mmCIF file of C-alpha atoms (C1' of nucleotides) in Angstrom:
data_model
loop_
_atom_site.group_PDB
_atom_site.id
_atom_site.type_symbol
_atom_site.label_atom_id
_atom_site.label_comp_id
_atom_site.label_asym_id
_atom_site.label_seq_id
_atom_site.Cartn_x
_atom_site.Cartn_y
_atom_site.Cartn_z
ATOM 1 C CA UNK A 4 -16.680 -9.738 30.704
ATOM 2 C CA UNK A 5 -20.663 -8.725 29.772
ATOM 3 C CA UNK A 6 -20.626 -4.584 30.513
ATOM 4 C CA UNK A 7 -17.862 -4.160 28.915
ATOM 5 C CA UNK A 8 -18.334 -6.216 26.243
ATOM 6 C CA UNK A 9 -16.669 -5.495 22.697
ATOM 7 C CA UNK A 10 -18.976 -7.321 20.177
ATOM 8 C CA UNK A 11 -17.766 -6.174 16.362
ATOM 9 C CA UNK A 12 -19.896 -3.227 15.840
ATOM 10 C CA UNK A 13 -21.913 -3.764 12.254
ATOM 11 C CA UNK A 14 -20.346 -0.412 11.093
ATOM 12 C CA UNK A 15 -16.632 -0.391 12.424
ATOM 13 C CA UNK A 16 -15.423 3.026 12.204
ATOM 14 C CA UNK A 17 -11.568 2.307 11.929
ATOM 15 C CA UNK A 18 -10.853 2.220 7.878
ATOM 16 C CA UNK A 19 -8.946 -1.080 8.700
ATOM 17 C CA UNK A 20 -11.407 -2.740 10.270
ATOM 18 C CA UNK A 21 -13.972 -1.985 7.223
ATOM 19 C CA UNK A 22 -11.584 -3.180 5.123
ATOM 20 C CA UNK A 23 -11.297 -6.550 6.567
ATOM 21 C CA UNK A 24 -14.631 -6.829 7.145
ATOM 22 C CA UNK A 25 -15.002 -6.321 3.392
ATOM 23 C CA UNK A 26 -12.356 -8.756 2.407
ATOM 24 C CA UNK A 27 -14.165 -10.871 4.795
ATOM 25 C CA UNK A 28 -17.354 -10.920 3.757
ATOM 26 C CA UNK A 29 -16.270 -11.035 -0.342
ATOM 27 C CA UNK A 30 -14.457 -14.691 1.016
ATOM 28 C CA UNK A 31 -17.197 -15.826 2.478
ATOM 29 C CA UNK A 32 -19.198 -14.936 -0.769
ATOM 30 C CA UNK A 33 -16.733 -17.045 -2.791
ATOM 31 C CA UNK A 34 -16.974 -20.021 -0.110
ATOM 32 C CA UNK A 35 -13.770 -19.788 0.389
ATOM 33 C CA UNK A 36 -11.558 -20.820 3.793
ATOM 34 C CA UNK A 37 -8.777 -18.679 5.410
ATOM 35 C CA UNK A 38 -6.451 -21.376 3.809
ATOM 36 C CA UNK A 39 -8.074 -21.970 0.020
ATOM 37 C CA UNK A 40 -7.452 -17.905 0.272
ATOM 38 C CA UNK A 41 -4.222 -18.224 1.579
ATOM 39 C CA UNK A 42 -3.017 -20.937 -1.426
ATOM 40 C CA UNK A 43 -4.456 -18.473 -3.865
ATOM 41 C CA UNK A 44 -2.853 -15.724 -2.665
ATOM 42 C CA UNK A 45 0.346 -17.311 -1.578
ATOM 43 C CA UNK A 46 -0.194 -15.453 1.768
ATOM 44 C CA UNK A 47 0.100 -17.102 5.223
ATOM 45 C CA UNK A 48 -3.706 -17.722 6.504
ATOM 46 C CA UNK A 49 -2.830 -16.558 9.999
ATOM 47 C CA UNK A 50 -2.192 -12.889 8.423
ATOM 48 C CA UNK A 51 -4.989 -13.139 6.313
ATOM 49 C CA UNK A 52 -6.929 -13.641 9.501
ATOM 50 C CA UNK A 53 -5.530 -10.625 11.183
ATOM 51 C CA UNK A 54 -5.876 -8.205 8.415
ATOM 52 C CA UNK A 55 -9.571 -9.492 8.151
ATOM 53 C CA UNK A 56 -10.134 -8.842 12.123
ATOM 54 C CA UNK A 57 -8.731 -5.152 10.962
ATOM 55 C CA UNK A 58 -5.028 -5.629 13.238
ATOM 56 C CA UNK A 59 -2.613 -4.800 10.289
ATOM 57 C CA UNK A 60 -2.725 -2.583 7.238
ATOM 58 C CA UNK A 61 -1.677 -4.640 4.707
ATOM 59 C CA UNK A 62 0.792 -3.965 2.082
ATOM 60 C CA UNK A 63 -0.151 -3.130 -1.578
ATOM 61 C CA UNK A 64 1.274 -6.485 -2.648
ATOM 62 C CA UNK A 65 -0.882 -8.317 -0.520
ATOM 63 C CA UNK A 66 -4.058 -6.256 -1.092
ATOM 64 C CA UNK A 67 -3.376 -6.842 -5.048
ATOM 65 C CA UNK A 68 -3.220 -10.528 -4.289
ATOM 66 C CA UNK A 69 -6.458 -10.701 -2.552
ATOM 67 C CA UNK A 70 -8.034 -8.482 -4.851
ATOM 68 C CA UNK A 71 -6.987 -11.109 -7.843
ATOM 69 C CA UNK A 72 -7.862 -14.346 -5.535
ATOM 70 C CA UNK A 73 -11.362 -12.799 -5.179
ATOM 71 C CA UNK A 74 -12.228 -10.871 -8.361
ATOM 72 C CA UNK A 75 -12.668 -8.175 -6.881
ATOM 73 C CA UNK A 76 -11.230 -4.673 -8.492
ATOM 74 C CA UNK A 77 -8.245 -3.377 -6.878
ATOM 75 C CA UNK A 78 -9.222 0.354 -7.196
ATOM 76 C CA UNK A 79 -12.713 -0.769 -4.511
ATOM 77 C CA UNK A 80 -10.124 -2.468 -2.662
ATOM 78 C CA UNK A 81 -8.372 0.476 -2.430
ATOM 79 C CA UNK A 82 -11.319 2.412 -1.876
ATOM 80 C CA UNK A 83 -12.175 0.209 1.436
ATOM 81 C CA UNK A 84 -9.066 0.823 2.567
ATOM 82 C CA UNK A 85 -9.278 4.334 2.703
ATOM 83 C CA UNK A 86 -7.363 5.200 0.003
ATOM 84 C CA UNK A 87 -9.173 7.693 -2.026
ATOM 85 C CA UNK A 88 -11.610 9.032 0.555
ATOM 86 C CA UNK A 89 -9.018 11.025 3.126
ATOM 87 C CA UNK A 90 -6.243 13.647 2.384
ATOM 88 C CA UNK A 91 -7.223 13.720 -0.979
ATOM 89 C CA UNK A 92 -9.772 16.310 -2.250
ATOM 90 C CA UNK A 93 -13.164 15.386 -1.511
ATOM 91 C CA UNK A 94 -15.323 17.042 -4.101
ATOM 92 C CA UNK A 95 -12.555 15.563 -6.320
ATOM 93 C CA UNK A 96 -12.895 17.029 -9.917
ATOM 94 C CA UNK A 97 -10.950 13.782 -10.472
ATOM 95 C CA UNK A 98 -13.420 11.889 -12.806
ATOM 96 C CA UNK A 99 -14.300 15.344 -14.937
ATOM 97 C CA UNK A 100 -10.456 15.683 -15.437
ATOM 98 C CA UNK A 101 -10.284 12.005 -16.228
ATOM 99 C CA UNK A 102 -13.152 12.597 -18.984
ATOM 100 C CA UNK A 103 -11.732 15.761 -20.095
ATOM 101 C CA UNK A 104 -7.733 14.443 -20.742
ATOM 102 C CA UNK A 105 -9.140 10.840 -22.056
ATOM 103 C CA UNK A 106 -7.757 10.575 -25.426
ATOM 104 C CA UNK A 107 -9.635 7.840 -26.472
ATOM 105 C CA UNK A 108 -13.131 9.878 -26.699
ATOM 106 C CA UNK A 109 -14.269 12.148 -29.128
ATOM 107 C CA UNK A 110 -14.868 15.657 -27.943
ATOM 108 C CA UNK A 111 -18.952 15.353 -28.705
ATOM 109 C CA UNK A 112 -18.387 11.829 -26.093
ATOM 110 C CA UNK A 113 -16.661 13.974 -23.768
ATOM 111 C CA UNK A 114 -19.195 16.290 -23.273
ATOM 112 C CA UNK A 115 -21.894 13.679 -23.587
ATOM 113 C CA UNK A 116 -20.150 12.119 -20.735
ATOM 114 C CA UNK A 117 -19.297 14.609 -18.717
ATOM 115 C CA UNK A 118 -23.061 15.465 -19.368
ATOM 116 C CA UNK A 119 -24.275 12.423 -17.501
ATOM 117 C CA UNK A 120 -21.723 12.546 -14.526
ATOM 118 C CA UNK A 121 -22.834 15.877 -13.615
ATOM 119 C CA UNK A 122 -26.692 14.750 -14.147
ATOM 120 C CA UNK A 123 -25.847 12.126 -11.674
ATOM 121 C CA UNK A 124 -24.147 14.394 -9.297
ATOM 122 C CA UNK A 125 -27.352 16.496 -9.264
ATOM 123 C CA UNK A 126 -29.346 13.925 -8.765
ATOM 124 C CA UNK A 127 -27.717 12.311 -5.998
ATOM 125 C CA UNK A 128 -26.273 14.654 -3.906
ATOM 126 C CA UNK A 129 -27.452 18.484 -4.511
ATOM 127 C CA UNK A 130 -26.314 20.625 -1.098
ATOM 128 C CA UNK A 131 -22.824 19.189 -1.596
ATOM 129 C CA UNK B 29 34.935 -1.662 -15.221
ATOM 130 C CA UNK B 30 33.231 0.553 -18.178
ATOM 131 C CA UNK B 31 31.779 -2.672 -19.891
ATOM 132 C CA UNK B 32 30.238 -4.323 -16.626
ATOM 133 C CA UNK B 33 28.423 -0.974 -15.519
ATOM 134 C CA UNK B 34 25.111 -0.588 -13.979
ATOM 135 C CA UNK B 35 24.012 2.905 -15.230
ATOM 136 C CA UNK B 36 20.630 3.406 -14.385
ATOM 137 C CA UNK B 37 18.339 2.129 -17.602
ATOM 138 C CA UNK B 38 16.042 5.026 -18.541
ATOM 139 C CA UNK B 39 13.392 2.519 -19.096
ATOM 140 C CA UNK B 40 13.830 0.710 -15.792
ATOM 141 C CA UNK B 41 12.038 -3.033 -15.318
ATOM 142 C CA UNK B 42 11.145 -3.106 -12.202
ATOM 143 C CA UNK B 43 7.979 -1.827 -11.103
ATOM 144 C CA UNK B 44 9.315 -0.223 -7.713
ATOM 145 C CA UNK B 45 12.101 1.708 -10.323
ATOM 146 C CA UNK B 46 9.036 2.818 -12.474
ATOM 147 C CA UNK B 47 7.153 4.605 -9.363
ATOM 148 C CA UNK B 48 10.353 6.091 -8.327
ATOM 149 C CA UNK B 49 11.295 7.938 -11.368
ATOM 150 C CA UNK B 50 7.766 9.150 -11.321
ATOM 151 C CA UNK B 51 7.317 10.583 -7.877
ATOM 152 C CA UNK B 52 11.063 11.804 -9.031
ATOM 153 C CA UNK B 53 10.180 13.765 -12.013
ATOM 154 C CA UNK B 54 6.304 15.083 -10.857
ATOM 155 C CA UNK B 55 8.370 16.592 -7.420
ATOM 156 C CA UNK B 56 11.153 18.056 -9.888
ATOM 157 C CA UNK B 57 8.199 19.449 -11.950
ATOM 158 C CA UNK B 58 6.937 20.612 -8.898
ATOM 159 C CA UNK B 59 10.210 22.487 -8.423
ATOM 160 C CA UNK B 60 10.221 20.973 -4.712
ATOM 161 C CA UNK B 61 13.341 19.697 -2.859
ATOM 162 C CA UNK B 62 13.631 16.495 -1.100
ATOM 163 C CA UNK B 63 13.217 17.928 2.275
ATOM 164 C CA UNK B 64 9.994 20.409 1.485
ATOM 165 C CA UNK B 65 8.185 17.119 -0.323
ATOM 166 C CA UNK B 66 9.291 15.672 3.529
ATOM 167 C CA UNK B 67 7.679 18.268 5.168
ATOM 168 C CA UNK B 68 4.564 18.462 2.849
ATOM 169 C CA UNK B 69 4.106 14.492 3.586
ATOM 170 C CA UNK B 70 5.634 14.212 6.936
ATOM 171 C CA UNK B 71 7.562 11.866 5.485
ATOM 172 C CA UNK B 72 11.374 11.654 6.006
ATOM 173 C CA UNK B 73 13.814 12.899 3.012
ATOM 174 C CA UNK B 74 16.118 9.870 3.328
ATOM 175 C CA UNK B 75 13.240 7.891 2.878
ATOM 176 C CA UNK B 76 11.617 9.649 0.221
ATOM 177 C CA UNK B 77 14.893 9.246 -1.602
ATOM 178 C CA UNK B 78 15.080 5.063 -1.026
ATOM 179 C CA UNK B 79 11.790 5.218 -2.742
ATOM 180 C CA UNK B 80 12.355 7.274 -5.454
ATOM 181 C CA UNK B 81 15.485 4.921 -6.193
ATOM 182 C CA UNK B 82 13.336 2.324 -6.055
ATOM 183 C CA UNK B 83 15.098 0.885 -3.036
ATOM 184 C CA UNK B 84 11.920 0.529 -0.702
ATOM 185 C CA UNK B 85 8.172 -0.578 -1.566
ATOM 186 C CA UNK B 86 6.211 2.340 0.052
ATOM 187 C CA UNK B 87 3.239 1.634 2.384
ATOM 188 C CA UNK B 88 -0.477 2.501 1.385
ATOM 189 C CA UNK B 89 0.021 5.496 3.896
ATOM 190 C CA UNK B 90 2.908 6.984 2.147
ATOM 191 C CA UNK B 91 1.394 6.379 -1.363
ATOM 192 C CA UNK B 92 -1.203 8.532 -0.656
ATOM 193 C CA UNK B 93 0.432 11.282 1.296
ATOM 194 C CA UNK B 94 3.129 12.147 -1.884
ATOM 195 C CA UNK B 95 -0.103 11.734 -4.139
ATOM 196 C CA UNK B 96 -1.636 14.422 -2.275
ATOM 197 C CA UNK B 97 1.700 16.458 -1.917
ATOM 198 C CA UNK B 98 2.144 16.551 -5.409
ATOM 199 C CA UNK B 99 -1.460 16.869 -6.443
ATOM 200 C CA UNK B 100 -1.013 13.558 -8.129
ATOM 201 C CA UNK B 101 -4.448 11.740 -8.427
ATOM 202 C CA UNK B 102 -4.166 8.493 -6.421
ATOM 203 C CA UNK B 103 -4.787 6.419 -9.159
ATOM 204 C CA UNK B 104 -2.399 7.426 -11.048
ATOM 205 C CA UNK B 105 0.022 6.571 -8.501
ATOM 206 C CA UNK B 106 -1.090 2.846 -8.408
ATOM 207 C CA UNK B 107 -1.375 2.598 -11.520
ATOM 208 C CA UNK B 108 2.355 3.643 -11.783
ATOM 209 C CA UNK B 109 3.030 1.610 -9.081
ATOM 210 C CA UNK B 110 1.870 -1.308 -10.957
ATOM 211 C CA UNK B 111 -1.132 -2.028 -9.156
ATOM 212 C CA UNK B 112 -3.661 -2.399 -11.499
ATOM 213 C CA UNK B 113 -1.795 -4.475 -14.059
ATOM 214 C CA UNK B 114 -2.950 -7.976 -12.472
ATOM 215 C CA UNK B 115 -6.557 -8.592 -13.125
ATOM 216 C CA UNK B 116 -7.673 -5.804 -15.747
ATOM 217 C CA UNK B 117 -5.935 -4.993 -18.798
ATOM 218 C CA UNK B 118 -3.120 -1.892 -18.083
ATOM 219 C CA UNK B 119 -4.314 0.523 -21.161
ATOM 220 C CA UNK B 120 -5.206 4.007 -19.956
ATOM 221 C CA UNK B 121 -7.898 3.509 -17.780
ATOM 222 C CA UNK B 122 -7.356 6.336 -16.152
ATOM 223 C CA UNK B 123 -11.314 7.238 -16.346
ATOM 224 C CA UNK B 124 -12.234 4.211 -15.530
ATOM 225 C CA UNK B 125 -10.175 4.091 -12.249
ATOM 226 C CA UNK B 126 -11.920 8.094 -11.370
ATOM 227 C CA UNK B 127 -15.547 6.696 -11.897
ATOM 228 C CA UNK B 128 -14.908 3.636 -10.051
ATOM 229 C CA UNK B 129 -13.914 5.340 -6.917
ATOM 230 C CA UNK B 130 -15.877 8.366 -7.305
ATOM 231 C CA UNK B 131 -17.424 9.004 -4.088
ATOM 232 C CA UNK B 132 -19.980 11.086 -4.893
ATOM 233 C CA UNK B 133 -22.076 8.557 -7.316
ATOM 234 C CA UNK B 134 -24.102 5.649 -6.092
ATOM 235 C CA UNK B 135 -22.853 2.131 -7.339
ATOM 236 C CA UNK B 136 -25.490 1.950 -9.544
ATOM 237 C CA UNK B 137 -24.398 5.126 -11.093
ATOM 238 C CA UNK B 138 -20.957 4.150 -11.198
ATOM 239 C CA UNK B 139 -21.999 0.874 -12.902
ATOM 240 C CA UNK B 140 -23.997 3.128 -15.826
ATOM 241 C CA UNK B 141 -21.370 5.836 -15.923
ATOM 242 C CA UNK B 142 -18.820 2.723 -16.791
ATOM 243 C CA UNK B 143 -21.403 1.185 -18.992
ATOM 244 C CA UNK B 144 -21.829 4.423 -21.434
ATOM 245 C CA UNK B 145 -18.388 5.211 -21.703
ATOM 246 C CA UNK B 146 -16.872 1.516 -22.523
ATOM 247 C CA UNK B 147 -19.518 1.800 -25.405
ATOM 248 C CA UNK B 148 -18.129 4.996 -26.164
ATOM 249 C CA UNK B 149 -14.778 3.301 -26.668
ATOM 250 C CA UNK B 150 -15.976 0.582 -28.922
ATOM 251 C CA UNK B 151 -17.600 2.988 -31.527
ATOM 252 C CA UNK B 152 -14.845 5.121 -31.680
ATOM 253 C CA UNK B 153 -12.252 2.838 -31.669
ATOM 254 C CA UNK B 154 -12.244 -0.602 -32.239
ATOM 255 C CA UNK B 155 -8.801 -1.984 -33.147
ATOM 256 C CA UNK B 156 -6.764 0.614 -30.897
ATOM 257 C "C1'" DT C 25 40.300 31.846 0.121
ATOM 258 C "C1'" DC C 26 36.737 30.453 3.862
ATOM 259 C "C1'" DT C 27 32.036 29.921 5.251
ATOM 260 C "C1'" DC C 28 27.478 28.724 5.225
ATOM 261 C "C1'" DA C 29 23.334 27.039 3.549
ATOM 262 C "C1'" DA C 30 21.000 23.727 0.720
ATOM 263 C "C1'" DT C 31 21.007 19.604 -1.814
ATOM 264 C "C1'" DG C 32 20.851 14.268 -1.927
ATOM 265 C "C1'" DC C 33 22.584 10.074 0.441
ATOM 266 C "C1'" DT C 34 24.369 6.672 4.259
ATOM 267 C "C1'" DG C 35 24.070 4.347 8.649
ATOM 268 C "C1'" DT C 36 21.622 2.799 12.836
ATOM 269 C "C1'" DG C 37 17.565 1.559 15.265
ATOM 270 C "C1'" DC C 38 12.638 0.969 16.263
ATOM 271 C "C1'" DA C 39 7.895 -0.280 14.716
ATOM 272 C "C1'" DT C 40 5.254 -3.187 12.030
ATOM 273 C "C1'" DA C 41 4.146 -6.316 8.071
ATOM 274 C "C1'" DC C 42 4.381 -11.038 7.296
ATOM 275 C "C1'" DC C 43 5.373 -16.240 7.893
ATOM 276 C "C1'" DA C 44 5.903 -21.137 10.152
ATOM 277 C "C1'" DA C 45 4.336 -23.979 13.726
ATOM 278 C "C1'" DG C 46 1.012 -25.228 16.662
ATOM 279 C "C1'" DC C 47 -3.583 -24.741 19.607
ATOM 280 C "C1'" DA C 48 -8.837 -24.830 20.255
ATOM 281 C "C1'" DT C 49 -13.161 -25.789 18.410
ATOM 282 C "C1'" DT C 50 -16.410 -27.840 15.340
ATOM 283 C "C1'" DT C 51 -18.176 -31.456 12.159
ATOM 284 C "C1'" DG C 52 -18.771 -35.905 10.368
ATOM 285 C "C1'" DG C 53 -17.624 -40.781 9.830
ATOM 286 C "C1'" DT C 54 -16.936 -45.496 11.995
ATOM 287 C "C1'" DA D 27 -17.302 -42.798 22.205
ATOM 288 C "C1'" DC D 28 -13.255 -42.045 19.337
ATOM 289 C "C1'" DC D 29 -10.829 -40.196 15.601
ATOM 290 C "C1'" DA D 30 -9.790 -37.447 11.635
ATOM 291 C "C1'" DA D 31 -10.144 -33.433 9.029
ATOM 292 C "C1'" DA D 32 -11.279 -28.731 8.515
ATOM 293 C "C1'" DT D 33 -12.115 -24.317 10.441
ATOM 294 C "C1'" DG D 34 -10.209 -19.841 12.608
ATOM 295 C "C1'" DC D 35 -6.846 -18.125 15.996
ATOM 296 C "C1'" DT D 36 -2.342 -17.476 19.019
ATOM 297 C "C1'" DT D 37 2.500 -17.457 19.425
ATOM 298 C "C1'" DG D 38 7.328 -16.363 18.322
ATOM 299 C "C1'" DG D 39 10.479 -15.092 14.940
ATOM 300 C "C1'" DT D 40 12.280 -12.694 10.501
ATOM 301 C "C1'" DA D 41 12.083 -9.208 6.925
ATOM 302 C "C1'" DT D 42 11.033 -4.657 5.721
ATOM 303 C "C1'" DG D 43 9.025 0.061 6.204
ATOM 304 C "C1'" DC D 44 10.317 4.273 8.087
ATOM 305 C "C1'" DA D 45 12.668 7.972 11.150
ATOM 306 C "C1'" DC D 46 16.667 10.392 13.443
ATOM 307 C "C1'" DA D 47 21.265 11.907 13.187
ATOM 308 C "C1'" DG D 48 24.905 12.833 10.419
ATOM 309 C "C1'" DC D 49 28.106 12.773 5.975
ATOM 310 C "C1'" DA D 50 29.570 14.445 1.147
ATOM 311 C "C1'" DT D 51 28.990 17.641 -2.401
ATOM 312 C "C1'" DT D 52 27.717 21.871 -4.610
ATOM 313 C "C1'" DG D 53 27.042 26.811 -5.100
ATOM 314 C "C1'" DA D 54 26.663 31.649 -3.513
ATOM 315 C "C1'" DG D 55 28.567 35.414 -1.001
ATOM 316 C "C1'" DA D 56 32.255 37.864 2.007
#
DNA sequence: TCTCAATGCTGTGCATACCAAGCATTTGGT
DNA sequence: ACCAAATGCTTGGTATGCACAGCATTGAGA
């Protein structure tokens, strides 16, 4: 059982598998045990276990959950789960429509914002 | 059997009644019949239809495929599916949900992107 | 009238998310 | 050494997501 061997790869391609390694790693951050997650969360510690080990795709209920037992945002939760990164558009004008239709900003703070996006999206990525 | 009746609210409680009537009215908008939003998602029309009766929780999967059939932004979806309401506050965040899982900026320049435009929204408005 | 196509909805069944109980290993106290 | 408690994991069952086939209704055209 040495050749063909199937140590965790550091960079798991399967989207389910990064997102448990994520969850896992943000519970080990809050020294926190399968079970002190699973009373937060009011879900079963076995399934938290599986989901972490990437062998189910959890339902938005329970990724909410963990997101609020660990502080951590439920939009990068979503994110690790491959939420926002497939079918959707990649070079997503998303955030420049969000800017544009926010109705809390002024139209000078729209453009100054919109202004700094794109100065980031120069800056970071330029072939696109 | 009038005054017991159980005609569908038009502001309905329940979260999973909320998303419904949303996926409902962006596919009417989208002049698109049960079936073609079926074959756009690969999803099955008797199933679409549980869900937009609010009969069914849909998975992460199916989320994102009628988001993408409709040209609904993801985000917009959870947030109508109540998924953001736990840990931050449910105002229109819509921005801050685009910057947050805009792939195309660094976390640092999420972080800053976030950072100018909540002080955006305190000098322009501070009560609401 | 009848027909035929298109609409949304109902049943039945399989795949999978999720839980309760218990096992294997480690750690620390006596 | 023994025991007790805590850790993560395995097993078997239940609830629910989801699809396939088909029903009921409506509307257009012959």
């Amino acid at each position: 059982m040495a050749t063909t061997d199937e140590t965790e790869s550091t960079t798991p391609n399967n989207p389910r598998q990064m997102l448990g390694e994520f969850i896992r790693v943000q519970r080990q951050m809050a020294n926190l045990s399968l079970r002190q997650l699973s009373a937060l969360t009011e879900i079963s510690n076995p399934y938290l276990s599986q989901v972490e080990r990437g062998l189910h795709e959890p339902s938005i209920r329970v990724l909410k959950s963990i997101a609020n037992a660990l502080n951590v945002s439920s939009e990068i939760l979503f994110e690790q789960a491959g939420l926002f990164t497939s079918t959707e558009d990649p070079g997503s004008e998303a955030t420049e429509a969000a800017i544009r239709t926010d109705r809390r900003l002024s139209e000078a703070q729209r453009h100054a914002l919109l202004g700094v996006y794109r100065s980031f999206l120069e800056t970071s990525e330029e072939g696109d």
